[in-house]
Amino acid sequence: MEEIGVSGEQPERIAILTTGGTIAMQQDGATGGAVPMLGATDFRSALPADLPELYAEELVNLPSSHFTLETVRQIRERVAVLVERSDVAGVVVTHGTDTLEETAYLLDVTVPGDKPLVLTGAMRTASDVGYEGYANLAAAVRVAAAPQARGWGGVVVLNDEIHAARYVTKIHTLSPATFQSPAWGPVGRVEGNRVIVGQRPERRVLPWRGLEPRVALLKLTVGVEADLLEAAGERGVRGIVIEGLGGGRVPPWWIPVIERTMAQGVWVVIASRCPAGWVWDAYGYPGGYRTLNELGCLFAEGLNGQKARIKLMVTLAAADSAADVIELWRSA
Ligand code: ASP
């Protein structure tokens, strides 16, 4: 563990937890591509002097596509410890952008308290012209220290925008403006050294007993057979999130397979493959909201498929009974 910038005089400081990602990457002669290299000390020394007192440590230094559920669990556990400290006002996690939204949402939905939980990253490496990592990190620290960000829970700060963990998603493979909240827009902005609040994201926290790993995510496409759903059921999953069509609809031939899968004790959550919007419709034909509700499916509401999967993993690990699953799911 690397500890830097610690001052006994400052009662409250911002804790930075580094985990790798492009924000930590530089061109590497041996591999011919960018790999994670920058650590906590590099970040600290690059930040402007007018920021609050900082404490920084490295948890891992990996591309986020290499994270396992255990890595994500460790990030959550470490953040939960850091926010408990009376000398920490807020936490910033530097993270690869590929899976950043899932970690952001996990922190949002499981780490209690009103200290800001801020995730940031970069789309360009430190060897690229226009590397935006230090600017994003400085903005993230300002948000973590802002009294007006207290109670926001998990937020993602990149490109001077602040997005609620619940609604943000990575929408572009390369653009520095990749993080957007298609349904709601940003909840605030960082302008210079000022943090401007636009809206207050809603936040609900679930009890934490870890992540149930046996949860699958399936995406529906036109005319697709239900064999993948069948196969997932046969492999002993405990939960399946289906990214349905439009408002969460499935083809009629999926209905008996969903019914059979649920009869085996598998929880089925319906999300939408649309980038924005709730799962609901008023249709009378088979496969719409009415059918799936009658089958006992849970609904992702405004969560996208990958975040609904995280929520189902948290819910299944925390629940002691079927009634618990339903109650917990609907409570957050
Ligand atoms: N490959 C990177 C990752 O670790 C992408 C990024 O950080 O932008 O997710």
mmCIF file of C-alpha atoms and ligand atoms in Angstrom:
data_model
loop_
_atom_site.group_PDB
_atom_site.id
_atom_site.type_symbol
_atom_site.label_atom_id
_atom_site.label_comp_id
_atom_site.label_asym_id
_atom_site.label_seq_id
_atom_site.Cartn_x
_atom_site.Cartn_y
_atom_site.Cartn_z
ATOM 1 C CA MET A 1 0.000 0.000 0.000
ATOM 2 C CA GLU A 2 1.265 3.426 -0.928
ATOM 3 C CA GLU A 3 0.377 6.330 1.310
ATOM 4 C CA ILE A 4 1.031 9.866 0.191
ATOM 5 C CA GLY A 5 0.133 13.430 0.984
ATOM 6 C CA VAL A 6 -1.006 12.571 4.484
ATOM 7 C CA SER A 7 -1.116 15.491 6.857
ATOM 8 C CA GLY A 8 -2.036 15.283 10.506
ATOM 9 C CA GLU A 9 -3.274 18.866 10.409
ATOM 10 C CA GLN A 10 -6.037 18.313 7.900
ATOM 11 C CA PRO A 11 -9.021 16.716 9.626
ATOM 12 C CA GLU A 12 -10.595 15.578 6.357
ATOM 13 C CA ARG A 13 -9.010 14.457 3.162
ATOM 14 C CA ILE A 14 -9.950 12.694 -0.034
ATOM 15 C CA ALA A 15 -8.892 9.071 -0.410
ATOM 16 C CA ILE A 16 -7.850 7.975 -3.896
ATOM 17 C CA LEU A 17 -7.947 4.263 -4.660
ATOM 18 C CA THR A 18 -6.190 3.394 -7.926
ATOM 19 C CA THR A 19 -7.118 0.258 -9.873
ATOM 20 C CA GLY A 20 -5.559 0.722 -13.331
ATOM 21 C CA GLY A 21 -7.342 1.366 -16.637
ATOM 22 C CA THR A 22 -6.316 3.684 -19.448
ATOM 23 C CA ILE A 23 -5.941 6.549 -16.971
ATOM 24 C CA ALA A 24 -2.920 4.613 -15.641
ATOM 25 C CA MET A 25 -1.578 3.473 -19.019
ATOM 26 C CA GLN A 26 1.483 4.395 -21.028
ATOM 27 C CA GLN A 27 2.959 3.087 -24.235
ATOM 28 C CA ASP A 28 5.118 0.068 -23.548
ATOM 29 C CA GLY A 29 8.052 -0.792 -25.819
ATOM 30 C CA ALA A 30 7.951 -4.511 -25.023
ATOM 31 C CA THR A 31 4.302 -5.133 -25.954
ATOM 32 C CA GLY A 32 3.983 -2.378 -28.565
ATOM 33 C CA GLY A 33 0.788 -1.116 -26.906
ATOM 34 C CA ALA A 34 -0.377 0.744 -23.835
ATOM 35 C CA VAL A 35 -0.387 -1.069 -20.489
ATOM 36 C CA PRO A 36 -1.109 0.104 -16.924
ATOM 37 C CA MET A 37 1.972 1.771 -15.409
ATOM 38 C CA LEU A 38 1.037 4.883 -13.407
ATOM 39 C CA GLY A 39 0.532 4.431 -9.694
ATOM 40 C CA ALA A 40 -0.706 6.471 -6.774
ATOM 41 C CA THR A 41 2.490 8.579 -6.518
ATOM 42 C CA ASP A 42 2.364 9.544 -10.218
ATOM 43 C CA PHE A 43 -1.227 10.705 -9.863
ATOM 44 C CA ARG A 44 -0.558 12.655 -6.699
ATOM 45 C CA SER A 45 2.427 14.509 -8.098
ATOM 46 C CA ALA A 46 0.513 15.512 -11.255
ATOM 47 C CA LEU A 47 -2.447 17.051 -9.428
ATOM 48 C CA PRO A 48 -2.738 20.815 -8.840
ATOM 49 C CA ALA A 49 -1.690 22.147 -5.454
ATOM 50 C CA ASP A 50 -5.036 23.781 -4.657
ATOM 51 C CA LEU A 51 -6.807 20.450 -4.136
ATOM 52 C CA PRO A 52 -7.774 19.165 -0.680
ATOM 53 C CA GLU A 53 -5.362 16.994 1.263
ATOM 54 C CA LEU A 54 -5.064 13.575 -0.374
ATOM 55 C CA TYR A 55 -4.428 10.038 0.690
ATOM 56 C CA ALA A 56 -3.761 7.539 -2.099
ATOM 57 C CA GLU A 57 -3.260 3.825 -2.396
ATOM 58 C CA GLU A 58 -3.122 1.284 -5.184
ATOM 59 C CA LEU A 59 -5.419 -1.722 -5.011
ATOM 60 C CA VAL A 60 -4.588 -3.252 -8.413
ATOM 61 C CA ASN A 61 -3.194 -1.941 -11.707
ATOM 62 C CA LEU A 62 -5.205 -3.744 -14.391
ATOM 63 C CA PRO A 63 -7.322 -3.116 -17.460
ATOM 64 C CA SER A 64 -10.887 -3.302 -16.180
ATOM 65 C CA SER A 65 -11.660 -6.052 -18.718
ATOM 66 C CA HIS A 66 -9.308 -8.218 -16.609
ATOM 67 C CA PHE A 67 -11.285 -7.658 -13.407
ATOM 68 C CA THR A 68 -12.931 -10.666 -11.840
ATOM 69 C CA LEU A 69 -15.899 -10.454 -9.481
ATOM 70 C CA GLU A 70 -13.339 -10.837 -6.714
ATOM 71 C CA THR A 71 -11.530 -7.680 -7.901
ATOM 72 C CA VAL A 72 -14.799 -5.760 -7.896
ATOM 73 C CA ARG A 73 -15.650 -7.121 -4.447
ATOM 74 C CA GLN A 74 -12.253 -6.003 -3.138
ATOM 75 C CA ILE A 75 -12.774 -2.490 -4.496
ATOM 76 C CA ARG A 76 -16.150 -2.343 -2.768
ATOM 77 C CA GLU A 77 -14.718 -3.608 0.538
ATOM 78 C CA ARG A 78 -11.819 -1.158 0.477
ATOM 79 C CA VAL A 79 -14.056 1.804 -0.358
ATOM 80 C CA ALA A 80 -16.434 0.825 2.461
ATOM 81 C CA VAL A 81 -13.486 0.840 4.896
ATOM 82 C CA LEU A 82 -12.190 4.185 3.621
ATOM 83 C CA VAL A 83 -15.547 5.969 3.944
ATOM 84 C CA GLU A 84 -15.841 4.752 7.521
ATOM 85 C CA ARG A 85 -12.695 6.685 8.459
ATOM 86 C CA SER A 86 -13.478 9.929 10.234
ATOM 87 C CA ASP A 87 -10.593 11.703 8.478
ATOM 88 C CA VAL A 88 -11.884 10.840 4.983
ATOM 89 C CA ALA A 89 -14.460 13.195 3.441
ATOM 90 C CA GLY A 90 -14.920 11.302 0.194
ATOM 91 C CA VAL A 91 -13.403 8.590 -1.993
ATOM 92 C CA VAL A 92 -12.204 8.660 -5.603
ATOM 93 C CA VAL A 93 -11.597 5.406 -7.488
ATOM 94 C CA THR A 94 -9.529 5.512 -10.693
ATOM 95 C CA HIS A 95 -10.776 2.726 -12.942
ATOM 96 C CA GLY A 96 -10.736 1.431 -16.504
ATOM 97 C CA THR A 97 -13.693 2.809 -18.371
ATOM 98 C CA ASP A 98 -14.807 -0.537 -19.830
ATOM 99 C CA THR A 99 -16.491 -1.790 -16.659
ATOM 100 C CA LEU A 100 -16.457 1.430 -14.632
ATOM 101 C CA GLU A 101 -20.233 1.811 -14.628
ATOM 102 C CA GLU A 102 -20.691 -1.581 -12.967
ATOM 103 C CA THR A 103 -18.293 -0.783 -10.127
ATOM 104 C CA ALA A 104 -19.837 2.687 -9.765
ATOM 105 C CA TYR A 105 -23.283 1.183 -9.441
ATOM 106 C CA LEU A 106 -22.094 -1.514 -7.017
ATOM 107 C CA LEU A 107 -20.636 1.174 -4.728
ATOM 108 C CA ASP A 108 -23.775 3.265 -5.083
ATOM 109 C CA VAL A 109 -26.105 0.439 -4.149
ATOM 110 C CA THR A 110 -24.056 -1.124 -1.330
ATOM 111 C CA VAL A 111 -21.849 1.463 0.398
ATOM 112 C CA PRO A 112 -23.909 3.306 3.015
ATOM 113 C CA GLY A 113 -23.408 6.851 4.230
ATOM 114 C CA ASP A 114 -23.444 10.197 2.522
ATOM 115 C CA LYS A 115 -19.771 10.603 1.627
ATOM 116 C CA PRO A 116 -19.266 11.002 -2.127
ATOM 117 C CA LEU A 117 -18.110 7.867 -3.978
ATOM 118 C CA VAL A 118 -16.549 9.139 -7.182
ATOM 119 C CA LEU A 119 -15.211 7.088 -10.085
ATOM 120 C CA THR A 120 -13.050 8.452 -12.847
ATOM 121 C CA GLY A 121 -10.889 7.233 -15.700
ATOM 122 C CA ALA A 122 -9.584 8.349 -19.077
ATOM 123 C CA MET A 123 -10.020 7.436 -22.705
ATOM 124 C CA ARG A 124 -6.505 8.421 -23.779
ATOM 125 C CA THR A 125 -3.328 7.022 -22.300
ATOM 126 C CA ALA A 126 -0.676 9.185 -20.662
ATOM 127 C CA SER A 127 1.433 8.685 -23.828
ATOM 128 C CA ASP A 128 -1.287 10.105 -26.098
ATOM 129 C CA VAL A 129 -1.599 13.744 -27.100
ATOM 130 C CA GLY A 130 -4.536 15.167 -25.170
ATOM 131 C CA TYR A 131 -4.364 12.709 -22.249
ATOM 132 C CA GLU A 132 -7.219 13.815 -20.014
ATOM 133 C CA GLY A 133 -6.520 11.592 -17.014
ATOM 134 C CA TYR A 134 -5.114 14.205 -14.626
ATOM 135 C CA ALA A 135 -7.871 16.699 -15.477
ATOM 136 C CA ASN A 136 -10.497 14.028 -14.832
ATOM 137 C CA LEU A 137 -8.843 13.015 -11.569
ATOM 138 C CA ALA A 138 -8.585 16.621 -10.367
ATOM 139 C CA ALA A 139 -12.284 17.131 -11.190
ATOM 140 C CA ALA A 140 -13.181 13.896 -9.405
ATOM 141 C CA VAL A 141 -11.302 15.022 -6.275
ATOM 142 C CA ARG A 142 -13.147 18.349 -6.318
ATOM 143 C CA VAL A 143 -16.473 16.508 -6.491
ATOM 144 C CA ALA A 144 -15.472 14.118 -3.683
ATOM 145 C CA ALA A 145 -14.632 17.130 -1.501
ATOM 146 C CA ALA A 146 -17.699 19.196 -2.365
ATOM 147 C CA PRO A 147 -20.234 19.529 0.475
ATOM 148 C CA GLN A 148 -22.981 19.722 -2.147
ATOM 149 C CA ALA A 149 -22.043 16.230 -3.407
ATOM 150 C CA ARG A 150 -22.754 14.622 -0.030
ATOM 151 C CA GLY A 151 -25.642 12.206 -0.231
ATOM 152 C CA TRP A 152 -25.171 11.691 -3.965
ATOM 153 C CA GLY A 153 -23.759 8.190 -3.493
ATOM 154 C CA GLY A 154 -21.885 6.828 -6.508
ATOM 155 C CA VAL A 155 -21.083 9.267 -9.292
ATOM 156 C CA VAL A 156 -18.879 9.143 -12.376
ATOM 157 C CA VAL A 157 -16.789 12.206 -13.230
ATOM 158 C CA LEU A 158 -15.171 12.476 -16.664
ATOM 159 C CA ASN A 159 -15.001 15.270 -19.215
ATOM 160 C CA ASP A 160 -16.078 17.804 -16.520
ATOM 161 C CA GLU A 161 -19.474 16.104 -16.216
ATOM 162 C CA ILE A 162 -20.900 14.410 -13.141
ATOM 163 C CA HIS A 163 -23.188 11.434 -13.777
ATOM 164 C CA ALA A 164 -25.223 9.375 -11.340
ATOM 165 C CA ALA A 165 -23.920 5.803 -11.120
ATOM 166 C CA ARG A 166 -27.450 4.515 -11.515
ATOM 167 C CA TYR A 167 -27.979 6.120 -14.919
ATOM 168 C CA VAL A 168 -24.559 6.526 -16.497
ATOM 169 C CA THR A 169 -23.273 4.263 -19.243
ATOM 170 C CA LYS A 170 -20.281 4.104 -21.566
ATOM 171 C CA ILE A 171 -21.687 5.010 -24.988
ATOM 172 C CA HIS A 172 -18.604 5.480 -27.176
ATOM 173 C CA THR A 173 -15.587 3.253 -27.731
ATOM 174 C CA LEU A 174 -13.079 6.125 -28.017
ATOM 175 C CA SER A 175 -14.561 9.535 -27.265
ATOM 176 C CA PRO A 176 -13.489 11.324 -24.041
ATOM 177 C CA ALA A 177 -17.204 12.206 -23.709
ATOM 178 C CA THR A 178 -18.035 8.502 -23.566
ATOM 179 C CA PHE A 179 -19.945 8.586 -20.256
ATOM 180 C CA GLN A 180 -23.518 9.748 -20.676
ATOM 181 C CA SER A 181 -26.797 9.287 -18.840
ATOM 182 C CA PRO A 182 -29.167 8.817 -21.768
ATOM 183 C CA ALA A 183 -32.352 9.110 -19.712
ATOM 184 C CA TRP A 184 -31.470 12.052 -17.488
ATOM 185 C CA GLY A 185 -28.280 13.808 -18.511
ATOM 186 C CA PRO A 186 -25.539 14.752 -16.049
ATOM 187 C CA VAL A 187 -26.397 15.578 -12.434
ATOM 188 C CA GLY A 188 -23.780 18.317 -12.320
ATOM 189 C CA ARG A 189 -20.658 19.784 -13.833
ATOM 190 C CA VAL A 190 -17.169 20.751 -12.760
ATOM 191 C CA GLU A 191 -16.333 24.222 -14.007
ATOM 192 C CA GLY A 192 -12.788 25.234 -13.111
ATOM 193 C CA ASN A 193 -12.539 24.597 -9.399
ATOM 194 C CA ARG A 194 -16.305 24.835 -8.870
ATOM 195 C CA VAL A 195 -18.738 21.942 -8.567
ATOM 196 C CA ILE A 196 -22.153 22.874 -9.965
ATOM 197 C CA VAL A 197 -25.145 20.760 -8.950
ATOM 198 C CA GLY A 198 -27.873 20.236 -11.536
ATOM 199 C CA GLN A 199 -30.078 17.519 -10.039
ATOM 200 C CA ARG A 200 -29.994 15.277 -6.971
ATOM 201 C CA PRO A 201 -29.712 11.631 -7.995
ATOM 202 C CA GLU A 202 -31.954 9.282 -6.064
ATOM 203 C CA ARG A 203 -30.170 6.627 -4.072
ATOM 204 C CA ARG A 204 -31.146 3.465 -2.213
ATOM 205 C CA VAL A 205 -28.744 1.070 -0.515
ATOM 206 C CA LEU A 206 -29.082 -2.716 -0.278
ATOM 207 C CA PRO A 207 -27.635 -4.874 2.501
ATOM 208 C CA TRP A 208 -24.240 -6.280 1.564
ATOM 209 C CA ARG A 209 -23.316 -9.943 1.799
ATOM 210 C CA GLY A 210 -21.228 -10.172 -1.359
ATOM 211 C CA LEU A 211 -22.032 -11.004 -4.976
ATOM 212 C CA GLU A 212 -23.857 -14.151 -6.074
ATOM 213 C CA PRO A 213 -21.713 -15.152 -9.069
ATOM 214 C CA ARG A 214 -24.202 -17.391 -10.862
ATOM 215 C CA VAL A 215 -26.104 -14.634 -12.659
ATOM 216 C CA ALA A 216 -26.210 -14.433 -16.457
ATOM 217 C CA LEU A 217 -27.078 -11.609 -18.841
ATOM 218 C CA LEU A 218 -28.742 -12.346 -22.182
ATOM 219 C CA LYS A 219 -29.536 -9.884 -24.944
ATOM 220 C CA LEU A 220 -32.553 -10.431 -27.181
ATOM 221 C CA THR A 221 -32.266 -10.030 -30.938
ATOM 222 C CA VAL A 222 -34.875 -10.402 -33.655
ATOM 223 C CA GLY A 223 -36.013 -13.985 -34.166
ATOM 224 C CA VAL A 224 -33.512 -15.383 -31.679
ATOM 225 C CA GLU A 225 -34.105 -18.880 -30.315
ATOM 226 C CA ALA A 226 -34.419 -19.359 -26.559
ATOM 227 C CA ASP A 227 -31.708 -22.046 -26.441
ATOM 228 C CA LEU A 228 -29.226 -19.797 -24.609
ATOM 229 C CA LEU A 229 -31.803 -19.210 -21.887
ATOM 230 C CA GLU A 230 -32.429 -22.951 -21.722
ATOM 231 C CA ALA A 231 -28.689 -23.630 -21.521
ATOM 232 C CA ALA A 232 -28.221 -21.052 -18.748
ATOM 233 C CA GLY A 233 -31.011 -22.716 -16.740
ATOM 234 C CA GLU A 234 -29.390 -26.128 -17.235
ATOM 235 C CA ARG A 235 -26.004 -24.789 -16.052
ATOM 236 C CA GLY A 236 -27.469 -23.995 -12.669
ATOM 237 C CA VAL A 237 -27.587 -20.222 -12.683
ATOM 238 C CA ARG A 238 -29.492 -18.577 -9.833
ATOM 239 C CA GLY A 239 -30.530 -15.558 -11.830
ATOM 240 C CA ILE A 240 -30.792 -14.335 -15.419
ATOM 241 C CA VAL A 241 -31.172 -10.785 -16.660
ATOM 242 C CA ILE A 242 -32.801 -10.594 -20.069
ATOM 243 C CA GLU A 243 -32.253 -7.429 -22.060
ATOM 244 C CA GLY A 244 -35.609 -7.499 -23.803
ATOM 245 C CA LEU A 245 -36.827 -5.684 -26.878
ATOM 246 C CA GLY A 246 -38.150 -2.137 -26.542
ATOM 247 C CA GLY A 247 -39.996 -1.851 -23.247
ATOM 248 C CA GLY A 248 -38.702 -5.266 -22.170
ATOM 249 C CA ARG A 249 -40.619 -7.570 -24.504
ATOM 250 C CA VAL A 250 -39.757 -11.147 -25.472
ATOM 251 C CA PRO A 251 -40.893 -13.258 -28.453
ATOM 252 C CA PRO A 252 -43.793 -15.633 -27.675
ATOM 253 C CA TRP A 253 -41.552 -18.733 -27.964
ATOM 254 C CA TRP A 254 -39.460 -17.445 -25.058
ATOM 255 C CA ILE A 255 -42.443 -17.470 -22.692
ATOM 256 C CA PRO A 256 -42.598 -21.242 -21.981
ATOM 257 C CA VAL A 257 -38.800 -21.333 -21.579
ATOM 258 C CA ILE A 258 -38.895 -18.453 -19.087
ATOM 259 C CA GLU A 259 -41.685 -20.253 -17.242
ATOM 260 C CA ARG A 260 -39.710 -23.524 -17.098
ATOM 261 C CA THR A 261 -36.534 -21.741 -16.034
ATOM 262 C CA MET A 262 -38.336 -19.931 -13.240
ATOM 263 C CA ALA A 263 -39.968 -23.177 -12.125
ATOM 264 C CA GLN A 264 -36.391 -24.451 -11.475
ATOM 265 C CA GLY A 265 -35.952 -21.608 -8.966
ATOM 266 C CA VAL A 266 -34.082 -19.231 -11.277
ATOM 267 C CA TRP A 267 -34.885 -15.522 -10.852
ATOM 268 C CA VAL A 268 -35.538 -13.731 -14.120
ATOM 269 C CA VAL A 269 -35.121 -9.968 -14.403
ATOM 270 C CA ILE A 270 -36.347 -8.111 -17.450
ATOM 271 C CA ALA A 271 -34.274 -5.130 -18.595
ATOM 272 C CA SER A 272 -34.376 -3.388 -21.958
ATOM 273 C CA ARG A 273 -31.791 -3.376 -24.699
ATOM 274 C CA CYS A 274 -32.749 0.267 -25.327
ATOM 275 C CA PRO A 275 -30.166 2.674 -23.867
ATOM 276 C CA ALA A 276 -32.825 4.627 -21.940
ATOM 277 C CA GLY A 277 -36.254 4.203 -20.434
ATOM 278 C CA TRP A 278 -38.232 2.123 -17.974
ATOM 279 C CA VAL A 279 -39.484 -1.401 -18.595
ATOM 280 C CA TRP A 280 -43.204 -1.165 -19.014
ATOM 281 C CA ASP A 281 -45.909 -1.326 -21.667
ATOM 282 C CA ALA A 282 -49.665 -1.597 -21.979
ATOM 283 C CA TYR A 283 -49.742 -4.185 -24.752
ATOM 284 C CA GLY A 284 -52.201 -7.071 -24.713
ATOM 285 C CA TYR A 285 -50.189 -9.416 -26.951
ATOM 286 C CA PRO A 286 -48.025 -12.201 -25.459
ATOM 287 C CA GLY A 287 -44.462 -11.397 -24.378
ATOM 288 C CA GLY A 288 -45.046 -7.864 -23.111
ATOM 289 C CA TYR A 289 -44.976 -6.477 -19.582
ATOM 290 C CA ARG A 290 -48.309 -8.065 -18.651
ATOM 291 C CA THR A 291 -47.161 -11.598 -19.571
ATOM 292 C CA LEU A 292 -43.815 -11.254 -17.821
ATOM 293 C CA ASN A 293 -45.386 -9.757 -14.724
ATOM 294 C CA GLU A 294 -47.848 -12.660 -14.531
ATOM 295 C CA LEU A 295 -44.938 -15.099 -14.771
ATOM 296 C CA GLY A 296 -43.358 -13.406 -11.721
ATOM 297 C CA CYS A 297 -40.397 -11.791 -13.455
ATOM 298 C CA LEU A 298 -38.684 -8.861 -11.741
ATOM 299 C CA PHE A 299 -38.129 -5.662 -13.693
ATOM 300 C CA ALA A 300 -34.959 -3.612 -14.047
ATOM 301 C CA GLU A 301 -36.831 -0.304 -14.155
ATOM 302 C CA GLY A 302 -34.299 2.249 -15.419
ATOM 303 C CA LEU A 303 -31.193 0.068 -14.930
ATOM 304 C CA ASN A 304 -29.368 -1.239 -17.981
ATOM 305 C CA GLY A 305 -28.635 -4.957 -18.280
ATOM 306 C CA GLN A 306 -25.117 -4.894 -16.812
ATOM 307 C CA LYS A 307 -26.235 -2.918 -13.763
ATOM 308 C CA ALA A 308 -29.360 -5.036 -13.305
ATOM 309 C CA ARG A 309 -26.981 -8.026 -13.207
ATOM 310 C CA ILE A 310 -24.965 -6.391 -10.415
ATOM 311 C CA LYS A 311 -28.171 -5.619 -8.509
ATOM 312 C CA LEU A 312 -29.388 -9.212 -8.885
ATOM 313 C CA MET A 313 -26.014 -10.540 -7.665
ATOM 314 C CA VAL A 314 -26.188 -8.299 -4.589
ATOM 315 C CA THR A 315 -29.854 -9.130 -3.978
ATOM 316 C CA LEU A 316 -29.442 -12.910 -4.272
ATOM 317 C CA ALA A 317 -26.434 -12.889 -1.952
ATOM 318 C CA ALA A 318 -28.309 -10.823 0.642
ATOM 319 C CA ALA A 319 -31.671 -12.629 0.542
ATOM 320 C CA ASP A 320 -32.613 -15.522 2.817
ATOM 321 C CA SER A 321 -35.893 -16.348 1.096
ATOM 322 C CA ALA A 322 -37.878 -15.770 -2.072
ATOM 323 C CA ALA A 323 -39.885 -13.085 -0.281
ATOM 324 C CA ASP A 324 -36.608 -11.353 0.625
ATOM 325 C CA VAL A 325 -35.495 -11.356 -3.006
ATOM 326 C CA ILE A 326 -38.673 -9.595 -4.082
ATOM 327 C CA GLU A 327 -38.617 -7.126 -1.210
ATOM 328 C CA LEU A 328 -34.939 -6.260 -1.611
ATOM 329 C CA TRP A 329 -35.224 -5.976 -5.372
ATOM 330 C CA ARG A 330 -38.123 -3.558 -5.116
ATOM 331 C CA SER A 331 -36.504 -1.545 -2.312
ATOM 332 C CA ALA A 332 -33.617 -0.218 -4.399
HETATM 333 N N1 ASP B 1 -9.116 -0.811 -21.552
HETATM 334 C C1 ASP B 1 -9.412 0.189 -20.602
HETATM 335 C C2 ASP B 1 -10.001 -0.395 -19.314
HETATM 336 O O1 ASP B 1 -9.227 -0.741 -18.473
HETATM 337 C C3 ASP B 1 -10.291 1.195 -21.163
HETATM 338 C C4 ASP B 1 -10.231 2.454 -20.393
HETATM 339 O O2 ASP B 1 -9.820 2.508 -19.259
HETATM 340 O O3 ASP B 1 -10.627 3.462 -20.996
HETATM 341 O O4 ASP B 1 -11.183 -0.489 -19.142
#
